[in-house]
Amino acid sequence: MGRLGAYKIDLKGQEDAVASYKWLVDSDFFAALDVEDIHNGHVAVDLSVTRMSGEYVLSFRVKGDVSVPCDRCLDDMSIDIDTEGELKVRLGADFADDGDVVVVPELEGMINVSWYIYEFISLAIPLKHVHAPGKCNREMSEQLEKHIVSDIDNSESDGQIDSRWAELEKLNFEEELNND
């Protein structure tokens, strides 16, 4: 993570009660993290680190856009990102991340927030991402149409019921007879 050294925060060396950091993450950031789900992006990250008694509260503000593959045609598409998140950090003996609080070794006193920035961005992306109607890659859409199979195509168009469903229907009928 040599290219991600800019995202290290020196907690022990923080002199003020509140410190602020700003970054613009782009394709180099995502390439350095070696993630496959986000191809590119232009995301502004504002981080405020507030020191409280024995604890640091890292408040992230993440806003911009990222490129992800469309679930339907696999072409890249842009997704707007606008989210906020918080991370609590304490100094301790060894590194630990239990979800609520991250503990960093007191001897080191530093935390690299690059992965947390990625997680905030990743969590802001909707589970389903497809182009607006008519915007998908036309060639891929045509190929999908050729190979799509629907229940109507399988059973109802020729009046036949799929033999697997017929067998299940027999079992259901036999069960009803046994329960009467």
Short mmCIF file of N, CA and C in Angstrom, two decimals:
data_model
loop_
_atom_site.label_atom_id
_atom_site.label_comp_id
_atom_site.label_asym_id
_atom_site.label_seq_id
_atom_site.Cartn_x
_atom_site.Cartn_y
_atom_site.Cartn_z
N MET A 1 0.82 -1.20 0.00
CA MET A 1 0.00 0.00 0.00
C MET A 1 0.86 1.26 0.00
N GLY A 2 2.02 1.22 -0.67
CA GLY A 2 2.91 2.36 -0.74
C GLY A 2 2.26 3.60 -1.34
N ARG A 3 1.44 3.40 -2.38
CA ARG A 3 0.78 4.54 -3.03
C ARG A 3 -0.33 5.11 -2.17
N LEU A 4 -0.67 4.44 -1.10
CA LEU A 4 -1.76 4.89 -0.25
C LEU A 4 -1.26 5.54 1.04
N GLY A 5 0.01 5.87 1.07
CA GLY A 5 0.60 6.51 2.25
C GLY A 5 0.00 7.87 2.55
N ALA A 6 -0.55 8.54 1.55
CA ALA A 6 -1.16 9.85 1.76
C ALA A 6 -2.40 9.78 2.65
N TYR A 7 -2.90 8.58 2.86
CA TYR A 7 -4.13 8.41 3.65
C TYR A 7 -3.84 8.00 5.08
N LYS A 8 -2.58 8.12 5.50
CA LYS A 8 -2.21 7.82 6.89
C LYS A 8 -2.47 9.03 7.76
N ILE A 9 -3.08 8.78 8.90
CA ILE A 9 -3.39 9.83 9.86
C ILE A 9 -2.57 9.56 11.12
N ASP A 10 -1.80 10.55 11.54
CA ASP A 10 -0.99 10.43 12.76
C ASP A 10 -1.85 10.88 13.94
N LEU A 11 -2.44 9.93 14.61
CA LEU A 11 -3.32 10.24 15.73
C LEU A 11 -2.54 10.74 16.94
N LYS A 12 -1.44 10.07 17.26
CA LYS A 12 -0.64 10.47 18.42
C LYS A 12 -0.05 11.86 18.25
N GLY A 13 0.28 12.23 17.04
CA GLY A 13 0.89 13.52 16.78
C GLY A 13 -0.11 14.66 16.62
N GLN A 14 -1.40 14.37 16.70
CA GLN A 14 -2.41 15.41 16.52
C GLN A 14 -2.38 16.37 17.70
N GLU A 15 -2.06 17.63 17.42
CA GLU A 15 -1.93 18.62 18.48
C GLU A 15 -3.25 19.30 18.82
N ASP A 16 -4.08 19.55 17.81
CA ASP A 16 -5.35 20.23 18.04
C ASP A 16 -6.44 19.22 18.36
N ALA A 17 -7.51 19.72 18.95
CA ALA A 17 -8.64 18.85 19.27
C ALA A 17 -9.34 18.35 18.01
N VAL A 18 -9.27 19.16 16.94
CA VAL A 18 -9.90 18.79 15.67
C VAL A 18 -8.89 19.03 14.55
N ALA A 19 -8.75 18.03 13.69
CA ALA A 19 -7.89 18.15 12.52
C ALA A 19 -8.71 17.80 11.29
N SER A 20 -8.42 18.45 10.16
CA SER A 20 -9.17 18.21 8.92
C SER A 20 -8.23 17.75 7.82
N TYR A 21 -8.75 16.86 6.97
CA TYR A 21 -8.01 16.34 5.82
C TYR A 21 -8.94 16.33 4.63
N LYS A 22 -8.35 16.53 3.43
CA LYS A 22 -9.12 16.50 2.19
C LYS A 22 -8.34 15.71 1.15
N TRP A 23 -9.06 14.88 0.40
CA TRP A 23 -8.46 14.12 -0.69
C TRP A 23 -9.44 14.09 -1.87
N LEU A 24 -8.89 13.88 -3.04
CA LEU A 24 -9.70 13.59 -4.22
C LEU A 24 -9.25 12.21 -4.68
N VAL A 25 -10.13 11.22 -4.53
CA VAL A 25 -9.78 9.87 -4.94
C VAL A 25 -10.22 9.65 -6.38
N ASP A 26 -9.36 8.95 -7.14
CA ASP A 26 -9.63 8.72 -8.56
C ASP A 26 -9.21 7.31 -8.93
N SER A 27 -9.01 7.06 -10.22
CA SER A 27 -8.70 5.72 -10.69
C SER A 27 -7.41 5.18 -10.07
N ASP A 28 -6.42 6.05 -9.79
CA ASP A 28 -5.18 5.60 -9.15
C ASP A 28 -5.46 5.01 -7.76
N PHE A 29 -6.36 5.64 -7.03
CA PHE A 29 -6.74 5.17 -5.70
C PHE A 29 -7.34 3.76 -5.78
N PHE A 30 -8.30 3.57 -6.69
CA PHE A 30 -8.96 2.26 -6.80
C PHE A 30 -8.00 1.20 -7.34
N ALA A 31 -7.08 1.60 -8.22
CA ALA A 31 -6.07 0.66 -8.73
C ALA A 31 -5.11 0.25 -7.61
N ALA A 32 -4.73 1.20 -6.76
CA ALA A 32 -3.82 0.90 -5.66
C ALA A 32 -4.46 -0.06 -4.65
N LEU A 33 -5.78 0.06 -4.47
CA LEU A 33 -6.48 -0.85 -3.57
C LEU A 33 -6.72 -2.21 -4.21
N ASP A 34 -6.59 -2.28 -5.54
CA ASP A 34 -6.78 -3.52 -6.28
C ASP A 34 -8.19 -4.08 -6.09
N VAL A 35 -9.19 -3.20 -6.31
CA VAL A 35 -10.59 -3.60 -6.22
C VAL A 35 -11.14 -3.75 -7.63
N GLU A 36 -12.04 -4.71 -7.81
CA GLU A 36 -12.59 -4.99 -9.13
C GLU A 36 -13.94 -4.35 -9.38
N ASP A 37 -14.67 -4.01 -8.33
CA ASP A 37 -16.04 -3.55 -8.51
C ASP A 37 -16.15 -2.08 -8.90
N ILE A 38 -15.12 -1.28 -8.60
CA ILE A 38 -15.13 0.13 -8.98
C ILE A 38 -13.96 0.36 -9.93
N HIS A 39 -14.25 0.83 -11.13
CA HIS A 39 -13.22 0.99 -12.16
C HIS A 39 -12.56 2.35 -12.14
N ASN A 40 -13.30 3.36 -11.77
CA ASN A 40 -12.80 4.72 -11.84
C ASN A 40 -13.66 5.57 -10.94
N GLY A 41 -13.25 6.79 -10.72
CA GLY A 41 -14.07 7.69 -9.93
C GLY A 41 -13.42 9.03 -9.74
N HIS A 42 -14.22 9.96 -9.32
CA HIS A 42 -13.79 11.29 -8.93
C HIS A 42 -14.58 11.63 -7.69
N VAL A 43 -13.99 11.33 -6.53
CA VAL A 43 -14.72 11.46 -5.28
C VAL A 43 -13.93 12.35 -4.33
N ALA A 44 -14.58 13.40 -3.84
CA ALA A 44 -13.98 14.29 -2.84
C ALA A 44 -14.24 13.69 -1.46
N VAL A 45 -13.19 13.59 -0.67
CA VAL A 45 -13.31 13.05 0.68
C VAL A 45 -12.86 14.12 1.66
N ASP A 46 -13.74 14.48 2.58
CA ASP A 46 -13.41 15.40 3.67
C ASP A 46 -13.45 14.60 4.96
N LEU A 47 -12.38 14.69 5.72
CA LEU A 47 -12.27 13.95 6.97
C LEU A 47 -11.99 14.92 8.10
N SER A 48 -12.77 14.81 9.16
CA SER A 48 -12.56 15.58 10.37
C SER A 48 -12.23 14.60 11.48
N VAL A 49 -11.08 14.81 12.14
CA VAL A 49 -10.65 13.93 13.23
C VAL A 49 -10.77 14.73 14.52
N THR A 50 -11.67 14.27 15.40
CA THR A 50 -11.91 14.94 16.67
C THR A 50 -11.34 14.08 17.80
N ARG A 51 -10.44 14.66 18.57
CA ARG A 51 -9.84 13.93 19.70
C ARG A 51 -10.68 14.20 20.94
N MET A 52 -11.13 13.12 21.54
CA MET A 52 -11.86 13.20 22.80
C MET A 52 -11.09 12.35 23.80
N SER A 53 -11.49 12.34 25.00
CA SER A 53 -10.75 11.63 26.05
C SER A 53 -10.52 10.16 25.67
N GLY A 54 -9.31 9.85 25.23
CA GLY A 54 -8.93 8.48 24.92
C GLY A 54 -9.50 7.91 23.64
N GLU A 55 -10.18 8.73 22.87
CA GLU A 55 -10.81 8.23 21.65
C GLU A 55 -10.75 9.29 20.56
N TYR A 56 -10.72 8.84 19.32
CA TYR A 56 -10.74 9.73 18.17
C TYR A 56 -11.99 9.40 17.36
N VAL A 57 -12.71 10.43 16.96
CA VAL A 57 -13.88 10.24 16.11
C VAL A 57 -13.53 10.78 14.73
N LEU A 58 -13.55 9.89 13.75
CA LEU A 58 -13.24 10.25 12.38
C LEU A 58 -14.56 10.39 11.63
N SER A 59 -14.87 11.60 11.19
CA SER A 59 -16.12 11.87 10.48
C SER A 59 -15.80 12.08 9.01
N PHE A 60 -16.33 11.20 8.17
CA PHE A 60 -16.07 11.23 6.73
C PHE A 60 -17.25 11.85 6.00
N ARG A 61 -16.95 12.65 4.99
CA ARG A 61 -17.95 13.18 4.05
C ARG A 61 -17.42 12.81 2.67
N VAL A 62 -18.17 12.02 1.93
CA VAL A 62 -17.73 11.48 0.65
C VAL A 62 -18.74 11.88 -0.42
N LYS A 63 -18.26 12.59 -1.47
CA LYS A 63 -19.19 13.06 -2.50
C LYS A 63 -18.47 13.06 -3.85
N GLY A 64 -19.15 12.50 -4.85
CA GLY A 64 -18.59 12.46 -6.21
C GLY A 64 -19.30 11.42 -7.04
N ASP A 65 -18.55 10.79 -7.95
CA ASP A 65 -19.13 9.73 -8.77
C ASP A 65 -18.08 8.66 -9.04
N VAL A 66 -18.56 7.44 -9.25
CA VAL A 66 -17.69 6.31 -9.56
C VAL A 66 -18.23 5.57 -10.77
N SER A 67 -17.35 4.83 -11.45
CA SER A 67 -17.74 4.00 -12.58
C SER A 67 -17.77 2.55 -12.14
N VAL A 68 -18.91 1.93 -12.37
CA VAL A 68 -19.08 0.51 -12.05
C VAL A 68 -19.68 -0.18 -13.27
N PRO A 69 -19.51 -1.51 -13.38
CA PRO A 69 -20.12 -2.20 -14.53
C PRO A 69 -21.64 -2.33 -14.37
N CYS A 70 -22.34 -2.13 -15.47
CA CYS A 70 -23.79 -2.32 -15.49
C CYS A 70 -24.08 -3.81 -15.31
N ASP A 71 -25.05 -4.13 -14.47
CA ASP A 71 -25.40 -5.53 -14.22
C ASP A 71 -25.95 -6.21 -15.47
N ARG A 72 -26.49 -5.44 -16.39
CA ARG A 72 -27.13 -6.01 -17.56
C ARG A 72 -26.16 -6.15 -18.74
N CYS A 73 -25.49 -5.06 -19.12
CA CYS A 73 -24.68 -5.10 -20.35
C CYS A 73 -23.17 -5.11 -20.07
N LEU A 74 -22.77 -4.92 -18.82
CA LEU A 74 -21.38 -4.94 -18.38
C LEU A 74 -20.56 -3.73 -18.82
N ASP A 75 -21.14 -2.76 -19.53
CA ASP A 75 -20.45 -1.51 -19.83
C ASP A 75 -20.38 -0.67 -18.55
N ASP A 76 -19.36 0.18 -18.46
CA ASP A 76 -19.25 1.05 -17.31
C ASP A 76 -20.39 2.06 -17.29
N MET A 77 -20.81 2.39 -16.08
CA MET A 77 -21.83 3.42 -15.89
C MET A 77 -21.46 4.24 -14.67
N SER A 78 -21.89 5.46 -14.63
CA SER A 78 -21.55 6.37 -13.55
C SER A 78 -22.63 6.32 -12.47
N ILE A 79 -22.17 6.26 -11.22
CA ILE A 79 -23.07 6.28 -10.06
C ILE A 79 -22.67 7.45 -9.18
N ASP A 80 -23.62 8.29 -8.81
CA ASP A 80 -23.34 9.40 -7.90
C ASP A 80 -23.20 8.88 -6.47
N ILE A 81 -22.22 9.43 -5.77
CA ILE A 81 -21.96 9.06 -4.38
C ILE A 81 -22.11 10.31 -3.53
N ASP A 82 -22.87 10.21 -2.46
CA ASP A 82 -23.01 11.31 -1.51
C ASP A 82 -23.37 10.67 -0.17
N THR A 83 -22.37 10.54 0.69
CA THR A 83 -22.60 9.85 1.95
C THR A 83 -21.71 10.40 3.05
N GLU A 84 -22.09 10.10 4.26
CA GLU A 84 -21.30 10.46 5.43
C GLU A 84 -21.16 9.22 6.30
N GLY A 85 -20.08 9.18 7.05
CA GLY A 85 -19.87 8.05 7.94
C GLY A 85 -18.93 8.43 9.07
N GLU A 86 -18.93 7.59 10.07
CA GLU A 86 -18.13 7.87 11.25
C GLU A 86 -17.38 6.62 11.67
N LEU A 87 -16.19 6.81 12.18
CA LEU A 87 -15.35 5.72 12.64
C LEU A 87 -14.73 6.16 13.96
N LYS A 88 -14.82 5.28 14.95
CA LYS A 88 -14.20 5.57 16.25
C LYS A 88 -12.91 4.78 16.36
N VAL A 89 -11.87 5.45 16.83
CA VAL A 89 -10.55 4.85 16.92
C VAL A 89 -9.98 5.09 18.31
N ARG A 90 -9.37 4.04 18.85
CA ARG A 90 -8.67 4.15 20.14
C ARG A 90 -7.25 3.64 19.96
N LEU A 91 -6.39 4.10 20.82
CA LEU A 91 -5.02 3.59 20.86
C LEU A 91 -4.99 2.44 21.86
N GLY A 92 -4.27 1.36 21.51
CA GLY A 92 -4.19 0.20 22.38
C GLY A 92 -2.91 -0.58 22.13
N ALA A 93 -2.88 -1.79 22.64
CA ALA A 93 -1.68 -2.62 22.52
C ALA A 93 -1.50 -3.16 21.10
N ASP A 94 -2.57 -3.71 20.51
CA ASP A 94 -2.50 -4.33 19.19
C ASP A 94 -3.64 -3.82 18.32
N PHE A 95 -3.48 -3.99 17.02
CA PHE A 95 -4.53 -3.60 16.08
C PHE A 95 -5.74 -4.51 16.26
N ALA A 96 -6.94 -3.92 16.25
CA ALA A 96 -8.19 -4.68 16.32
C ALA A 96 -9.27 -3.86 15.64
N ASP A 97 -10.18 -4.56 14.98
CA ASP A 97 -11.30 -3.91 14.31
C ASP A 97 -12.53 -4.74 14.58
N ASP A 98 -13.31 -4.34 15.60
CA ASP A 98 -14.49 -5.12 15.96
C ASP A 98 -15.77 -4.56 15.33
N GLY A 99 -15.63 -3.61 14.44
CA GLY A 99 -16.80 -3.06 13.77
C GLY A 99 -17.23 -1.73 14.36
N ASP A 100 -17.30 -1.63 15.68
CA ASP A 100 -17.71 -0.38 16.31
C ASP A 100 -16.53 0.55 16.57
N VAL A 101 -15.43 -0.05 17.01
CA VAL A 101 -14.24 0.72 17.35
C VAL A 101 -13.02 0.04 16.76
N VAL A 102 -12.14 0.84 16.16
CA VAL A 102 -10.88 0.34 15.64
C VAL A 102 -9.80 0.69 16.66
N VAL A 103 -8.99 -0.29 17.00
CA VAL A 103 -7.88 -0.07 17.92
C VAL A 103 -6.59 -0.12 17.11
N VAL A 104 -5.77 0.93 17.22
CA VAL A 104 -4.48 0.95 16.54
C VAL A 104 -3.39 0.88 17.61
N PRO A 105 -2.27 0.25 17.28
CA PRO A 105 -1.18 0.14 18.25
C PRO A 105 -0.70 1.51 18.72
N GLU A 106 -0.62 1.69 20.02
CA GLU A 106 -0.23 2.98 20.58
C GLU A 106 1.20 3.35 20.21
N LEU A 107 2.08 2.35 20.08
CA LEU A 107 3.46 2.64 19.70
C LEU A 107 3.53 3.30 18.33
N GLU A 108 2.68 2.83 17.41
CA GLU A 108 2.65 3.40 16.06
C GLU A 108 1.83 4.68 16.04
N GLY A 109 0.62 4.62 16.58
CA GLY A 109 -0.25 5.79 16.67
C GLY A 109 -0.78 6.31 15.37
N MET A 110 -0.74 5.48 14.31
CA MET A 110 -1.21 5.93 12.99
C MET A 110 -2.25 4.96 12.45
N ILE A 111 -3.13 5.51 11.62
CA ILE A 111 -4.13 4.69 10.94
C ILE A 111 -4.18 5.11 9.48
N ASN A 112 -4.23 4.12 8.60
CA ASN A 112 -4.40 4.39 7.18
C ASN A 112 -5.89 4.25 6.88
N VAL A 113 -6.52 5.33 6.45
CA VAL A 113 -7.97 5.36 6.26
C VAL A 113 -8.39 5.03 4.84
N SER A 114 -7.46 4.62 3.98
CA SER A 114 -7.80 4.36 2.58
C SER A 114 -8.88 3.28 2.45
N TRP A 115 -8.75 2.19 3.19
CA TRP A 115 -9.74 1.12 3.08
C TRP A 115 -11.10 1.57 3.60
N TYR A 116 -11.12 2.39 4.64
CA TYR A 116 -12.39 2.89 5.17
C TYR A 116 -13.06 3.83 4.17
N ILE A 117 -12.27 4.64 3.47
CA ILE A 117 -12.82 5.49 2.42
C ILE A 117 -13.47 4.62 1.34
N TYR A 118 -12.76 3.58 0.93
CA TYR A 118 -13.31 2.66 -0.07
C TYR A 118 -14.62 2.04 0.42
N GLU A 119 -14.65 1.62 1.68
CA GLU A 119 -15.87 1.00 2.21
C GLU A 119 -17.05 1.97 2.21
N PHE A 120 -16.81 3.22 2.59
CA PHE A 120 -17.90 4.20 2.56
C PHE A 120 -18.41 4.40 1.13
N ILE A 121 -17.50 4.46 0.18
CA ILE A 121 -17.89 4.60 -1.23
C ILE A 121 -18.66 3.37 -1.68
N SER A 122 -18.12 2.20 -1.39
CA SER A 122 -18.73 0.94 -1.82
C SER A 122 -20.13 0.76 -1.24
N LEU A 123 -20.31 1.12 0.02
CA LEU A 123 -21.62 0.98 0.66
C LEU A 123 -22.64 1.97 0.13
N ALA A 124 -22.18 3.04 -0.51
CA ALA A 124 -23.11 4.03 -1.08
C ALA A 124 -23.60 3.64 -2.47
N ILE A 125 -23.01 2.60 -3.04
CA ILE A 125 -23.42 2.15 -4.37
C ILE A 125 -24.63 1.24 -4.23
N PRO A 126 -25.69 1.48 -4.98
CA PRO A 126 -26.87 0.61 -4.89
C PRO A 126 -26.53 -0.83 -5.26
N LEU A 127 -27.25 -1.78 -4.68
CA LEU A 127 -27.01 -3.19 -4.98
C LEU A 127 -27.22 -3.49 -6.46
N LYS A 128 -28.26 -2.91 -7.02
CA LYS A 128 -28.57 -3.13 -8.44
C LYS A 128 -28.17 -1.87 -9.20
N HIS A 129 -27.28 -2.05 -10.19
CA HIS A 129 -26.92 -0.89 -11.00
C HIS A 129 -27.01 -1.26 -12.47
N VAL A 130 -28.02 -0.65 -13.10
CA VAL A 130 -28.25 -0.85 -14.53
C VAL A 130 -28.48 0.51 -15.17
N HIS A 131 -28.12 0.58 -16.46
CA HIS A 131 -28.35 1.81 -17.21
C HIS A 131 -29.84 2.12 -17.27
N ALA A 132 -30.14 3.38 -17.52
CA ALA A 132 -31.52 3.78 -17.75
C ALA A 132 -32.03 3.06 -19.00
N PRO A 133 -33.34 2.84 -19.11
CA PRO A 133 -33.87 2.15 -20.29
C PRO A 133 -33.37 2.78 -21.59
N GLY A 134 -32.87 1.91 -22.48
CA GLY A 134 -32.38 2.36 -23.76
C GLY A 134 -30.92 2.80 -23.76
N LYS A 135 -30.27 2.81 -22.62
CA LYS A 135 -28.88 3.28 -22.53
C LYS A 135 -27.86 2.14 -22.47
N CYS A 136 -28.32 0.90 -22.34
CA CYS A 136 -27.41 -0.25 -22.30
C CYS A 136 -26.78 -0.45 -23.68
N ASN A 137 -25.67 -1.12 -23.69
CA ASN A 137 -24.97 -1.48 -24.91
C ASN A 137 -25.95 -2.24 -25.80
N ARG A 138 -26.24 -1.70 -26.97
CA ARG A 138 -27.26 -2.28 -27.86
C ARG A 138 -26.89 -3.70 -28.29
N GLU A 139 -25.62 -3.91 -28.61
CA GLU A 139 -25.17 -5.23 -29.07
C GLU A 139 -25.39 -6.29 -27.98
N MET A 140 -25.02 -5.94 -26.75
CA MET A 140 -25.19 -6.88 -25.64
C MET A 140 -26.68 -7.11 -25.37
N SER A 141 -27.48 -6.07 -25.44
CA SER A 141 -28.93 -6.22 -25.21
C SER A 141 -29.55 -7.15 -26.24
N GLU A 142 -29.11 -7.05 -27.49
CA GLU A 142 -29.64 -7.94 -28.53
C GLU A 142 -29.24 -9.39 -28.26
N GLN A 143 -28.02 -9.61 -27.82
CA GLN A 143 -27.57 -10.97 -27.48
C GLN A 143 -28.37 -11.53 -26.30
N LEU A 144 -28.65 -10.69 -25.32
CA LEU A 144 -29.44 -11.14 -24.17
C LEU A 144 -30.86 -11.53 -24.61
N GLU A 145 -31.44 -10.74 -25.48
CA GLU A 145 -32.78 -11.04 -25.97
C GLU A 145 -32.82 -12.38 -26.69
N LYS A 146 -31.77 -12.71 -27.43
CA LYS A 146 -31.72 -13.98 -28.16
C LYS A 146 -31.70 -15.17 -27.22
N HIS A 147 -31.06 -15.00 -26.07
CA HIS A 147 -30.83 -16.13 -25.18
C HIS A 147 -31.73 -16.16 -23.95
N ILE A 148 -32.61 -15.19 -23.83
CA ILE A 148 -33.47 -15.17 -22.66
C ILE A 148 -34.57 -16.22 -22.82
N VAL A 149 -34.86 -16.89 -21.73
CA VAL A 149 -35.90 -17.92 -21.72
C VAL A 149 -36.90 -17.53 -20.64
N SER A 150 -38.15 -17.53 -21.00
CA SER A 150 -39.16 -17.21 -20.00
C SER A 150 -40.04 -18.42 -19.77
N ASP A 151 -40.77 -18.39 -18.68
CA ASP A 151 -41.67 -19.50 -18.36
C ASP A 151 -42.72 -19.66 -19.45
N ILE A 152 -43.15 -18.57 -20.02
CA ILE A 152 -44.16 -18.65 -21.08
C ILE A 152 -43.58 -19.40 -22.28
N ASP A 153 -42.33 -19.11 -22.63
CA ASP A 153 -41.69 -19.79 -23.75
C ASP A 153 -41.59 -21.29 -23.50
N ASN A 154 -41.37 -21.67 -22.26
CA ASN A 154 -41.14 -23.08 -21.92
C ASN A 154 -42.40 -23.93 -21.93
N SER A 155 -43.48 -23.39 -21.38
CA SER A 155 -44.59 -24.30 -21.12
C SER A 155 -45.90 -23.92 -21.78
N GLU A 156 -46.26 -22.67 -21.73
CA GLU A 156 -47.62 -22.31 -22.14
C GLU A 156 -47.77 -22.10 -23.64
N SER A 157 -46.70 -21.84 -24.35
CA SER A 157 -46.85 -21.52 -25.77
C SER A 157 -47.31 -22.73 -26.58
N ASP A 158 -46.91 -23.94 -26.21
CA ASP A 158 -47.33 -25.12 -26.97
C ASP A 158 -48.33 -25.98 -26.20
N GLY A 159 -48.86 -25.45 -25.08
CA GLY A 159 -49.85 -26.17 -24.31
C GLY A 159 -49.27 -27.27 -23.43
N GLN A 160 -47.99 -27.48 -23.47
CA GLN A 160 -47.34 -28.53 -22.68
C GLN A 160 -46.87 -27.95 -21.34
N ILE A 161 -46.92 -28.79 -20.33
CA ILE A 161 -46.38 -28.43 -19.02
C ILE A 161 -45.04 -29.13 -18.88
N ASP A 162 -44.06 -28.40 -18.42
CA ASP A 162 -42.74 -28.96 -18.19
C ASP A 162 -42.89 -30.22 -17.33
N SER A 163 -42.24 -31.30 -17.73
CA SER A 163 -42.40 -32.59 -17.05
C SER A 163 -41.99 -32.52 -15.58
N ARG A 164 -41.04 -31.68 -15.23
CA ARG A 164 -40.63 -31.56 -13.82
C ARG A 164 -41.77 -31.00 -12.99
N TRP A 165 -42.49 -30.02 -13.55
CA TRP A 165 -43.62 -29.44 -12.82
C TRP A 165 -44.76 -30.46 -12.72
N ALA A 166 -44.94 -31.25 -13.75
CA ALA A 166 -45.99 -32.26 -13.73
C ALA A 166 -45.75 -33.27 -12.61
N GLU A 167 -44.49 -33.70 -12.44
CA GLU A 167 -44.15 -34.64 -11.37
C GLU A 167 -44.38 -34.02 -10.00
N LEU A 168 -44.02 -32.76 -9.84
CA LEU A 168 -44.25 -32.09 -8.57
C LEU A 168 -45.74 -31.95 -8.29
N GLU A 169 -46.50 -31.67 -9.33
CA GLU A 169 -47.94 -31.54 -9.17
C GLU A 169 -48.55 -32.86 -8.72
N LYS A 170 -48.05 -34.00 -9.23
CA LYS A 170 -48.52 -35.33 -8.81
C LYS A 170 -48.26 -35.53 -7.32
N LEU A 171 -47.05 -35.15 -6.87
CA LEU A 171 -46.71 -35.30 -5.46
C LEU A 171 -47.64 -34.47 -4.59
N ASN A 172 -47.92 -33.26 -5.01
CA ASN A 172 -48.80 -32.37 -4.27
C ASN A 172 -50.20 -32.97 -4.20
N PHE A 173 -50.71 -33.53 -5.32
CA PHE A 173 -52.04 -34.14 -5.35
C PHE A 173 -52.10 -35.36 -4.44
N GLU A 174 -51.03 -36.19 -4.46
CA GLU A 174 -50.98 -37.39 -3.61
C GLU A 174 -50.97 -37.02 -2.15
N GLU A 175 -50.27 -35.94 -1.79
CA GLU A 175 -50.20 -35.48 -0.40
C GLU A 175 -51.59 -35.03 0.06
N GLU A 176 -52.32 -34.34 -0.80
CA GLU A 176 -53.66 -33.89 -0.47
C GLU A 176 -54.58 -35.07 -0.24
N LEU A 177 -54.45 -36.14 -1.06
CA LEU A 177 -55.27 -37.33 -0.88
C LEU A 177 -54.98 -38.00 0.46
N ASN A 178 -53.70 -38.06 0.83
CA ASN A 178 -53.32 -38.69 2.08
C ASN A 178 -53.77 -37.91 3.30
N ASN A 179 -53.91 -36.61 3.17
CA ASN A 179 -54.34 -35.77 4.31
C ASN A 179 -55.85 -35.77 4.49
N ASP A 180 -56.59 -36.20 3.50
CA ASP A 180 -58.07 -36.20 3.61
C ASP A 180 -58.60 -37.35 4.37
#
